[in-house]
Coordinates of C-alpha atoms in Angstrom, one line a residue:
Chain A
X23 CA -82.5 69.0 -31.3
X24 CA -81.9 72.1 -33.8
X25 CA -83.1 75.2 -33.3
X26 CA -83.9 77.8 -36.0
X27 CA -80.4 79.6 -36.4
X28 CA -81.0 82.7 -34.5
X29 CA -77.5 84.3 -35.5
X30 CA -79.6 84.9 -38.9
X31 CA -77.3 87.4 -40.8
X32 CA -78.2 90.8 -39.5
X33 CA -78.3 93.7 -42.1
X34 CA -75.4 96.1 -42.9
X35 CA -75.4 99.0 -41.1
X36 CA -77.5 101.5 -42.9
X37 CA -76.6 104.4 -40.3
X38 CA -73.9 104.9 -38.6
X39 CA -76.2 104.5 -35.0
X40 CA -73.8 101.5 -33.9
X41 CA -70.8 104.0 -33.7
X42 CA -72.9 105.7 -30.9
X43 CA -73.2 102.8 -29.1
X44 CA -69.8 102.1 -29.2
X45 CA -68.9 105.1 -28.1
X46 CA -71.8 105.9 -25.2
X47 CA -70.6 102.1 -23.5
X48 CA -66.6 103.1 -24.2
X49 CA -67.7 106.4 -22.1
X50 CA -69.9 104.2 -19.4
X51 CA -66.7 102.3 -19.7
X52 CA -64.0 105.4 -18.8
X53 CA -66.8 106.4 -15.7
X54 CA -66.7 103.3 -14.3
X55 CA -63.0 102.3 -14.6
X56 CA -61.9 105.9 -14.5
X57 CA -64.0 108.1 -12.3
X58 CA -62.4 108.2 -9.4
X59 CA -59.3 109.6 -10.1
X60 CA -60.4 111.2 -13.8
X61 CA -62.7 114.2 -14.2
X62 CA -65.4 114.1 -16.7
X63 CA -64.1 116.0 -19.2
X64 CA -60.7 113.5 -19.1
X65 CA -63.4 110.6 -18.9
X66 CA -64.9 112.6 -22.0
X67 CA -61.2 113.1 -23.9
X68 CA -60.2 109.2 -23.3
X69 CA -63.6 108.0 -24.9
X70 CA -62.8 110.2 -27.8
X71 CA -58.7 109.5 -28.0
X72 CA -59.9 105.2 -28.1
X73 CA -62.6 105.8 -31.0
X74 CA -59.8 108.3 -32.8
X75 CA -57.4 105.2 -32.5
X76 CA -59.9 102.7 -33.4
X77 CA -60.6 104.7 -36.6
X78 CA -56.8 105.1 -37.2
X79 CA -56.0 101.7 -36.7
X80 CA -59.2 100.8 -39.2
X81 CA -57.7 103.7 -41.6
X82 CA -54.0 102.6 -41.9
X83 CA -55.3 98.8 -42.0
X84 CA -53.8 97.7 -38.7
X85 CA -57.6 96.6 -37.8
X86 CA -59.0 94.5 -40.4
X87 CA -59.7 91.8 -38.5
X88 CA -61.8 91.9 -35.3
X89 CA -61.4 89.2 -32.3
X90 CA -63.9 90.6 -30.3
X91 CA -66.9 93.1 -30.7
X92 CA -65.6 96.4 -31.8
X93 CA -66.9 97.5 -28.4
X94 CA -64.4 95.7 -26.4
X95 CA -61.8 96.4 -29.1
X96 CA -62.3 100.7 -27.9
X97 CA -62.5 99.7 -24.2
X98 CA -59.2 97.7 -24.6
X99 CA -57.8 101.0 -26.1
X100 CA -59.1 102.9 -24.0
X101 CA -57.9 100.9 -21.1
X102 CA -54.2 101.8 -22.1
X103 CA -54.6 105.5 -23.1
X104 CA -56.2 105.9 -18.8
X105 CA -52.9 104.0 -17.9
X106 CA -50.7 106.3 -19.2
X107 CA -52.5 108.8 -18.2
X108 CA -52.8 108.1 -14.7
X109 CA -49.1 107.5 -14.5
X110 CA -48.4 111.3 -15.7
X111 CA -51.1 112.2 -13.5
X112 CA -48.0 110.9 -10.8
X113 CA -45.5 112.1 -12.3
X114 CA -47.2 116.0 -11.9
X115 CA -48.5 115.9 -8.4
X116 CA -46.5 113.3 -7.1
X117 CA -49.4 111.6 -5.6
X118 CA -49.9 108.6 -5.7
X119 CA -53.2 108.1 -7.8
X120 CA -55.3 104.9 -7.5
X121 CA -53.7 102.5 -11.0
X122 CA -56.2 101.4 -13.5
X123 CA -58.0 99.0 -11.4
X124 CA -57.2 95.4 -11.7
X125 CA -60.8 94.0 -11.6
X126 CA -61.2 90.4 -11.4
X127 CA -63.9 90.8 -13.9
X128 CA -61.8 93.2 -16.3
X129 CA -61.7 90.7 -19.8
X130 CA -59.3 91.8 -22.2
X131 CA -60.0 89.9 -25.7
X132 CA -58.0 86.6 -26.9
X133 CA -55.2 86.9 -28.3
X134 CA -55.8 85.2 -31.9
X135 CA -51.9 84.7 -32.5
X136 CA -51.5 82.9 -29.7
X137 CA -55.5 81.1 -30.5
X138 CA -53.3 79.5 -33.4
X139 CA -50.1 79.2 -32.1
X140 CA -52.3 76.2 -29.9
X141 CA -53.9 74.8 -32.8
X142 CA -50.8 74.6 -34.8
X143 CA -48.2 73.4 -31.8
X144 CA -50.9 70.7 -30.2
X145 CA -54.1 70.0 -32.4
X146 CA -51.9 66.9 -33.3
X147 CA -53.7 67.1 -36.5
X148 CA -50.6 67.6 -39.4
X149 CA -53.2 67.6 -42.9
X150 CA -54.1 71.1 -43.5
X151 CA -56.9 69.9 -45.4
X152 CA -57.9 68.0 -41.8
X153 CA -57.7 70.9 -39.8
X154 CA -59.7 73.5 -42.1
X155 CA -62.6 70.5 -42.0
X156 CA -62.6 70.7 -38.4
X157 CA -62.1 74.6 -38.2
X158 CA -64.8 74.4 -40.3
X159 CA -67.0 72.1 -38.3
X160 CA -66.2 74.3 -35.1
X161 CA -67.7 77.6 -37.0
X162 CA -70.8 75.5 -37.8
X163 CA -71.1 74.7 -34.5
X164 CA -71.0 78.7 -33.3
X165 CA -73.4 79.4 -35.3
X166 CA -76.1 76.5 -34.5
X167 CA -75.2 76.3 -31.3
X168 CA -78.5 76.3 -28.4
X169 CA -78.6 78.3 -25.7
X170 CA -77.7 78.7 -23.3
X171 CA -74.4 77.5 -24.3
X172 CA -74.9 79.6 -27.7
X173 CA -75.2 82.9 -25.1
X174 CA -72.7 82.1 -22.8
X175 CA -69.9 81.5 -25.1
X176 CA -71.0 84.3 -27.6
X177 CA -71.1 86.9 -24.2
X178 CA -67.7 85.9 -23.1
X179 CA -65.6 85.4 -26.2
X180 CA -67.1 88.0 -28.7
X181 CA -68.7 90.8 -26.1
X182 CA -66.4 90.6 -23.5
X183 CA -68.8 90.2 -20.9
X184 CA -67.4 89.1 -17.3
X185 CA -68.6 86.0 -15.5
X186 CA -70.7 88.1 -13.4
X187 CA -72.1 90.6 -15.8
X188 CA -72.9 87.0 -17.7
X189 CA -74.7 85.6 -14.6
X190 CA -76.7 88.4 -14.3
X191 CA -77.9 88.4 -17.6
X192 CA -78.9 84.8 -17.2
X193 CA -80.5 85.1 -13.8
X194 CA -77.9 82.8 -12.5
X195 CA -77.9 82.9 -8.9
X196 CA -73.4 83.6 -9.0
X197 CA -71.0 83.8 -11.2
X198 CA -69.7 80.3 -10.4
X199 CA -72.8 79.0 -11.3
X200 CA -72.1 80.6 -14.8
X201 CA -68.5 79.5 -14.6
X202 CA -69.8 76.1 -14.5
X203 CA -71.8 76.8 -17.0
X204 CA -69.3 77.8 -19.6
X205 CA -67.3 74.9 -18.7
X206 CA -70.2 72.7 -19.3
X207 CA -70.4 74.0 -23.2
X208 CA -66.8 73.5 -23.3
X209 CA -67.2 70.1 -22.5
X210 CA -69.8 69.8 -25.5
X211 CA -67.9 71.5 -27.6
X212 CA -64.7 69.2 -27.2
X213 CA -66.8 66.0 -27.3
X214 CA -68.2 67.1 -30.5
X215 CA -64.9 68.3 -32.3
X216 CA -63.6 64.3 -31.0
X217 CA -66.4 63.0 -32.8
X218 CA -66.6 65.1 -35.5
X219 CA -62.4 64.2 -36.1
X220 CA -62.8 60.3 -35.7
X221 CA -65.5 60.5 -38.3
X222 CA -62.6 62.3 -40.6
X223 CA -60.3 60.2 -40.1
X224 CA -62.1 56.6 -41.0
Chain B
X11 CA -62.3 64.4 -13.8
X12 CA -64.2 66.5 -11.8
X13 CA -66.2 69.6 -12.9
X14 CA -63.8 71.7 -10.7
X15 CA -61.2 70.8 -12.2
X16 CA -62.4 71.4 -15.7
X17 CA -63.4 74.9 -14.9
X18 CA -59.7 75.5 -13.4
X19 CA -58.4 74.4 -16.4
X20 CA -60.9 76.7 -18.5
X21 CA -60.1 79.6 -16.3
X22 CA -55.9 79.1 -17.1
X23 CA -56.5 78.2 -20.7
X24 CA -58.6 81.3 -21.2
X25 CA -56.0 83.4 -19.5
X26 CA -53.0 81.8 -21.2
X27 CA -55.0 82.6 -24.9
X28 CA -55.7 86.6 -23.4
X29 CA -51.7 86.5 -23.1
X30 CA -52.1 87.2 -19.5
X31 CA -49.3 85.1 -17.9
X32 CA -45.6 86.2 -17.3
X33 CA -43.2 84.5 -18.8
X34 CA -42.8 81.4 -15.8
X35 CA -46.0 80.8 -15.3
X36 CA -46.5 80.4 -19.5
X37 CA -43.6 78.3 -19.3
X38 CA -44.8 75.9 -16.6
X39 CA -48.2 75.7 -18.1
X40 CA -47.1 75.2 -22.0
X41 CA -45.2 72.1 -20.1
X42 CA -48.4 70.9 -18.3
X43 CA -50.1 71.2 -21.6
X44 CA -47.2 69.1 -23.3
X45 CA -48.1 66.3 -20.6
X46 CA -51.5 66.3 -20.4
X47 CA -53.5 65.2 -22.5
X48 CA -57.2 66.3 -21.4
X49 CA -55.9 69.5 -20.9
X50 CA -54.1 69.6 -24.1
X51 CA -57.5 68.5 -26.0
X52 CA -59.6 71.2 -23.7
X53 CA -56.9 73.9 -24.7
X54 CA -57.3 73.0 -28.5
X55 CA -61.0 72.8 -28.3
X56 CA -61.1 76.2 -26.9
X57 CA -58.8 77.9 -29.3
X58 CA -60.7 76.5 -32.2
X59 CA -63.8 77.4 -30.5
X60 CA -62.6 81.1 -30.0
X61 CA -61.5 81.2 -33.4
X62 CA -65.0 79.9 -34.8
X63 CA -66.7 83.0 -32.7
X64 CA -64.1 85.3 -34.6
X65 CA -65.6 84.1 -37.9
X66 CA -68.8 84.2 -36.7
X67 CA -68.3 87.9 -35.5
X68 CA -66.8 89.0 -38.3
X69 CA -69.4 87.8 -40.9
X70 CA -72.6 89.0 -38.6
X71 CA -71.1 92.4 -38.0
X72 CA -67.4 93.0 -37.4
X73 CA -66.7 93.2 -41.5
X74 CA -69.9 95.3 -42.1
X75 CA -68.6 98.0 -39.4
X76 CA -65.2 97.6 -40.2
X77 CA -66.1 98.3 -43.9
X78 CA -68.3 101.5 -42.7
X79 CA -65.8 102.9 -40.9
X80 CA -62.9 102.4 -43.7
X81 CA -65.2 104.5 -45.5
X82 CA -65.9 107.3 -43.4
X83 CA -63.6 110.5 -44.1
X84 CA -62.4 112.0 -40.6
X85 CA -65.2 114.7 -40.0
X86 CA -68.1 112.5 -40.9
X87 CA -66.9 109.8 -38.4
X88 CA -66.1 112.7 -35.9
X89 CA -69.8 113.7 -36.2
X90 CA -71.0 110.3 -36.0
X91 CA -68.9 109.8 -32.6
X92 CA -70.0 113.0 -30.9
X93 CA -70.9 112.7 -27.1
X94 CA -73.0 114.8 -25.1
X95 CA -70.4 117.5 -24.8
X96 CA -70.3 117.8 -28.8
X97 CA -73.9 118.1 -29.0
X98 CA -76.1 121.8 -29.2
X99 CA -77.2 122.0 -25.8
X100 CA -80.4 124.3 -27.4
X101 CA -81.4 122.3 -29.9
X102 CA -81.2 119.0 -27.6
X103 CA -83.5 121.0 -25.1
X104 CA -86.0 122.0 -28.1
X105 CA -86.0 118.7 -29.3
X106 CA -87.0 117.5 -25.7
X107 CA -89.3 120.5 -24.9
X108 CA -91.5 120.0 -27.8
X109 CA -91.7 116.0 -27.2
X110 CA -93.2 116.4 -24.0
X111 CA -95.6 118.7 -25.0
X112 CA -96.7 116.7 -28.0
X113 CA -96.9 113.9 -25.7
X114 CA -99.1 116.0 -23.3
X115 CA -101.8 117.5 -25.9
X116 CA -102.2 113.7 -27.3
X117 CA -103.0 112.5 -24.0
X118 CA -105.5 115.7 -22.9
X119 CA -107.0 115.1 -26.4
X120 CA -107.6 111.2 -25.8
X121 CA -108.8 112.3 -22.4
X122 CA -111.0 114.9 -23.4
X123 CA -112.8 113.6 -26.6
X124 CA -112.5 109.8 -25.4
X125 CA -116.8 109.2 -26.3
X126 CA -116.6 106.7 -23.4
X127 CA -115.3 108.6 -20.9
X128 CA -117.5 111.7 -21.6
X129 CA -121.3 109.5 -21.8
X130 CA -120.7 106.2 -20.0
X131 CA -119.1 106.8 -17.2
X132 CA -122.2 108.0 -15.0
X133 CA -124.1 104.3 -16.5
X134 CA -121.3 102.6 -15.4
X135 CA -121.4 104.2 -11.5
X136 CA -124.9 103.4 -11.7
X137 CA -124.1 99.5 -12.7
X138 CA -121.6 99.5 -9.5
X139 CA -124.4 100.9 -7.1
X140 CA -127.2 98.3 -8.5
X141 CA -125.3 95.1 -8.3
X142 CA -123.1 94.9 -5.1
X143 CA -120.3 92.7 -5.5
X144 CA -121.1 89.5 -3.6
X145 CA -118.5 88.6 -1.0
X146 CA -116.5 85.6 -2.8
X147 CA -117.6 82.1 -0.8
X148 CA -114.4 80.7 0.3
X149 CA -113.1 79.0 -2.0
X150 CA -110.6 75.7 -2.0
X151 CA -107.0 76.6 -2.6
X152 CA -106.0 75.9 -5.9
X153 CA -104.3 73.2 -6.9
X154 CA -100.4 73.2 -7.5
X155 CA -99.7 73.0 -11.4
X156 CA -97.1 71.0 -12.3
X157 CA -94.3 73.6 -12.8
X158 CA -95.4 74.1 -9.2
X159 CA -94.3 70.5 -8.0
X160 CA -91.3 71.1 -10.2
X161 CA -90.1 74.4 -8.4
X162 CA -91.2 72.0 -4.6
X163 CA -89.2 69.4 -5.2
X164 CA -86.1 71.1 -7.0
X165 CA -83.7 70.8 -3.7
X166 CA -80.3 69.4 -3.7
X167 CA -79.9 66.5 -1.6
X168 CA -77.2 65.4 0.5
X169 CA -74.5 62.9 -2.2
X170 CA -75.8 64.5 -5.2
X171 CA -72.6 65.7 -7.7
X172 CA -71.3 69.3 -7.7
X173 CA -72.6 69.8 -11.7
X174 CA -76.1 69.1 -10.7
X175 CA -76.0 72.8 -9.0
X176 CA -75.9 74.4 -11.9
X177 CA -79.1 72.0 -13.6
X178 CA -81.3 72.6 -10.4
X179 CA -80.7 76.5 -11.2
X180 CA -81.4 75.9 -14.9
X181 CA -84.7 74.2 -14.2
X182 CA -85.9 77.1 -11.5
X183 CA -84.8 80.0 -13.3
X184 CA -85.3 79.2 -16.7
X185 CA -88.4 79.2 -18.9
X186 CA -90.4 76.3 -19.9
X187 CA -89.2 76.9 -23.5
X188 CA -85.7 76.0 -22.5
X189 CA -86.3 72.8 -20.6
X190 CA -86.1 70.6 -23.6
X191 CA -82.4 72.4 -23.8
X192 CA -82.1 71.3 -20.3
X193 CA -83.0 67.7 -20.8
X194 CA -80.4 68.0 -23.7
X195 CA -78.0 69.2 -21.4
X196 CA -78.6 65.9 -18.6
X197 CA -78.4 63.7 -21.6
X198 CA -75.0 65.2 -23.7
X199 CA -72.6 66.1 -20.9
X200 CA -69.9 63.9 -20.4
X201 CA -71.4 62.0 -16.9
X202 CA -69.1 58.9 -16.2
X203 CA -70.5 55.8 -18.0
X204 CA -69.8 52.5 -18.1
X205 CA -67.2 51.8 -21.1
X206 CA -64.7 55.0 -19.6
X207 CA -64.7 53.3 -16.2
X208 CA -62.7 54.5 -13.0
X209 CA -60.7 57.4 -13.5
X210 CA -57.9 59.4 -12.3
X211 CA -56.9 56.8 -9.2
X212 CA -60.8 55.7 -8.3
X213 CA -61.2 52.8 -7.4
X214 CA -63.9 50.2 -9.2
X215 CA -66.4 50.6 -6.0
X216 CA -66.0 54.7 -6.5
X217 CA -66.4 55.0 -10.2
X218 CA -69.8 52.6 -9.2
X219 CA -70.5 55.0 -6.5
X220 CA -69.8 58.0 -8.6
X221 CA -71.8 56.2 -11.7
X222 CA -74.9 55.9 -10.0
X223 CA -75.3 59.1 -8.9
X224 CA -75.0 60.1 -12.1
X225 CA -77.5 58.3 -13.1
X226 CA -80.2 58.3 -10.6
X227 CA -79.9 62.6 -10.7
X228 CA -80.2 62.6 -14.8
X229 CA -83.7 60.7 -14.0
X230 CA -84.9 62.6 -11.2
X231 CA -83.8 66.1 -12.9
X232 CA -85.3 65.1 -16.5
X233 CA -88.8 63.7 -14.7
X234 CA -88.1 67.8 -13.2
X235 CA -87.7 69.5 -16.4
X236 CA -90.4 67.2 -18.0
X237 CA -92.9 68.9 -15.2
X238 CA -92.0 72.1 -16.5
X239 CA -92.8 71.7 -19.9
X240 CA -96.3 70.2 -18.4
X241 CA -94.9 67.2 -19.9
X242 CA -96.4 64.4 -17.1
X243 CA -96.1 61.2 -18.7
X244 CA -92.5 61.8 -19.6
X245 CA -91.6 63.0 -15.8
X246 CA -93.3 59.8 -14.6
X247 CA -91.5 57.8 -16.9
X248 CA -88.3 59.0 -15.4
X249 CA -89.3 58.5 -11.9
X250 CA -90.3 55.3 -12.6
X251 CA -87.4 54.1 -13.9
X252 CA -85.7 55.8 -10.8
X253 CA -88.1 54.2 -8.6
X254 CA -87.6 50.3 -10.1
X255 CA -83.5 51.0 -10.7
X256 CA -82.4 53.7 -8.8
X257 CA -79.9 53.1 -6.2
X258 CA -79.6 56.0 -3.7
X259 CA -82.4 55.7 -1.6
X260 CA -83.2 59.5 -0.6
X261 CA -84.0 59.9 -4.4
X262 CA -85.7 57.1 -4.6
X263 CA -88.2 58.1 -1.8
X264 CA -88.4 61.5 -3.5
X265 CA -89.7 60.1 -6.6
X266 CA -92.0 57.7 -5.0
X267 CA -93.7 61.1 -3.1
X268 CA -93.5 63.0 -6.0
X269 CA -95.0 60.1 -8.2
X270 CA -97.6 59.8 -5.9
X271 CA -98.6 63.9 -6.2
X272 CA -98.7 63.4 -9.6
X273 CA -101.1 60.3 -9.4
X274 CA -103.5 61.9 -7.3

């Protein structure tokens, strides 16, 4: 059963508003991850040192392409600018300062070089022309995807959303109850792309 | 395969795609990968499926902010990133000050001139004091709607398969809007059917074992969901066809007392 796409095209940014956002969750972001060890003005210089990157990196064309939500993309920044600063942090007081801390629920985005290094070394699939179909197929799949499968996947591949800031959000009662989930979706997704290949190739 | 096992394979695929392994444990998986073939297919899927999101991504959003940025000179994208501490503290407290008492005068003026509140309020105390309100007689508890017998009945019982966890939590937290999605969900997933047959060393009386209990929960989850959509003769279809072909017999007895509520 279709649903009525709901990843309609959203307009262009008139404003610039999103750039706030970005930047009041990269802050939440430094607080959280950062606060104990970090003052609030360092919180405060770290948010602005990851959206200076990011708009370096946009600027000098290292970032044309996004694998995540430009969100995530600044918290992964910021991420390594508080590592290296809480290791000179050491070095100056020679205390030992808490490390960046290694949350079970800290998501760093896919890496897309190695996304198609996987497609290329096992899709098993040598046309070109066969693969682009099915790449094609998968990306019309994203967007008429149902939920929940359609918020799920979209949460944890695009927003960076942990497993239990995902179960929240869908009143799950845990985050293995959203891990199964997710694996459930999978499951659809794979049968699908089988289907959707045997069709291809007769 | 079992749903914990396909959620341990999601869990290393998705770390092996964020580049998260050292270099052994990259090694040993990219050789599980090369033997396995579900897991090889799963890792695929995934990738493609990652990469489909990027697309997506991109063409909702990513390119349009991408593009607004690249044309942003420094100081306009400096002023456009400003936090708190960049911001004139004055001016944010004007801007606050003269909310709130905007806010205030348009609620004393709604109070004050409000026609109803000014004439009819003494009528109204004098409706109250002529007509006491009657005590209520007691009256019979209502009766329990069907979402109600839904939420009653939505317990796990004791042989019923790991991935029915997540459905039962589906069908009690979700909206009835989504239980069409959740009937979807019973009827797509890959349960064990007849033409794959035993799998990974089960034997012929297991995969039976594990095929009816597949089935027998799709029916008595559906006839669940059905209830929540208020749809009745669906959910008793289901629980009929439990009842007549089912094999495990707590279910069985479920859906005969649930039938019967619903017969009433």
């Amino acid at each position: 059963m279709q649903i009525m796409n709901q990843m309609a095209t959203i307009p262009f940014p008139t404003d610039n508003k999103f750039l706030q956002e970005v930047r009041d969750a990269a802050f939440r972001f430094a607080q959280k991850h950062c606060g104990s060890w970090a003052t609030a003005e360092e919180c405060e210089d770290l948010t602005q040192d990851a959206m200076t990157k990011m708009y370096e990196n946009v600027q000098n064309g290292r970032l044309k392409q996004l694998n995540c939500n430009l969100s995530t993309y600044v918290n992964g920044i910021l991420k390594n600018l508080a590592k290296k600063m809480s290791r000179e942090k050491d070095k100056e007081k020679m205390v030992i300062y808490p490390q960046f801390p290694a949350e079970e629920d800290d998501i760093e985005p896919i890496d897309m070089a190695m996304a198609e290094e996987a497609i290329r070394q096992w899709s098993q699939i040598d046309q070109e022309e066969e693969l682009a179909m099915l790449q094609e197929k998968v990306r019309e799949m994203v967007t008429n995807m149902e939920d929940p499968c359609r918020r799920i996947l979209w949460a944890f591949y695009w927003e960076g959303k942990s497993m239990k800031e995902i179960a929240k959000e869908m009143n799950y009662s845990s985050k293995d109850v959203a891990k199964t989930r997710k694996s459930v979706c999978l499951s659809k997704v794979r049968a699908a792309m089988k289907d959707f290949y045997k069709q291809i190739r007769s | 395969m079992k749903q914990e096992q396909y959620i341990e394979f999601d869990e290393r695929i998705d770390r092996y795609l964020r580049n998260q392994m050292d270099a052994d444990e990259r090694t040993a998986f990219e050789q599980e990968v090369d033997n396995d073939q579900e897991l090889r297919e799963r890792l695929v899927a995934t990738a493609m499926l990652v990469k489909g999101i990027a697309q997506v991504g991109m063409q909702q959003e990513g390119q349009a902010q991408l593009d607004a940025i690249k044309q942003m000179n420094r100081e306009e994208y400096i002023r456009a990133t400003q936090g708190k501490k960049g911001r004139n503290p004055i001016w944010t407290f004007m801007k606050w000050a003269s909310g709130i008492a905007a806010a205030a005068f348009i609620a004393y003026g709604l109070y004050t001139f409000n026609p109803r509140t000014s004439r009819q309020q003494p009528e109204m105390v004098e409706v109250v004091k002529k007509a006491p309100v009657k005590p209520a007689k007691s009256e019979k508890p209502a009766e329990p709607t069907l979402a109600d017998l839904a939420d009653r009945y939505n317990n796990p019982f004791s042989s019923e398969p790991d991935i029915f966890a997540d459905i039962r939590e589906q069908i009690k937290k979700s909206g009835s809007k989504d239980m069409m999605a959740v009937v979807n969900d019973i009827d797509n997933v890959e349960w064990p059917t007849a033409k794959h047959g035993p799998k990974g060393g089960e034997s012929e009386d297991e995969f039976k074992e594990t095929l009816k209990n597949y089935e027998d929960c799709s029916h008595w989850y559906k006839a669940l969901a059905y209830l929540k959509t208020n749809d009745k003769d669906s959910a008793v279809n289901e629980l009929k066809e439990l009842i007549d072909n089912g094999q495990i017999e707590e279910l069985k007895e479920r859906a005969t007392e649930l039938l019967g509520q619903l017969e009433k």
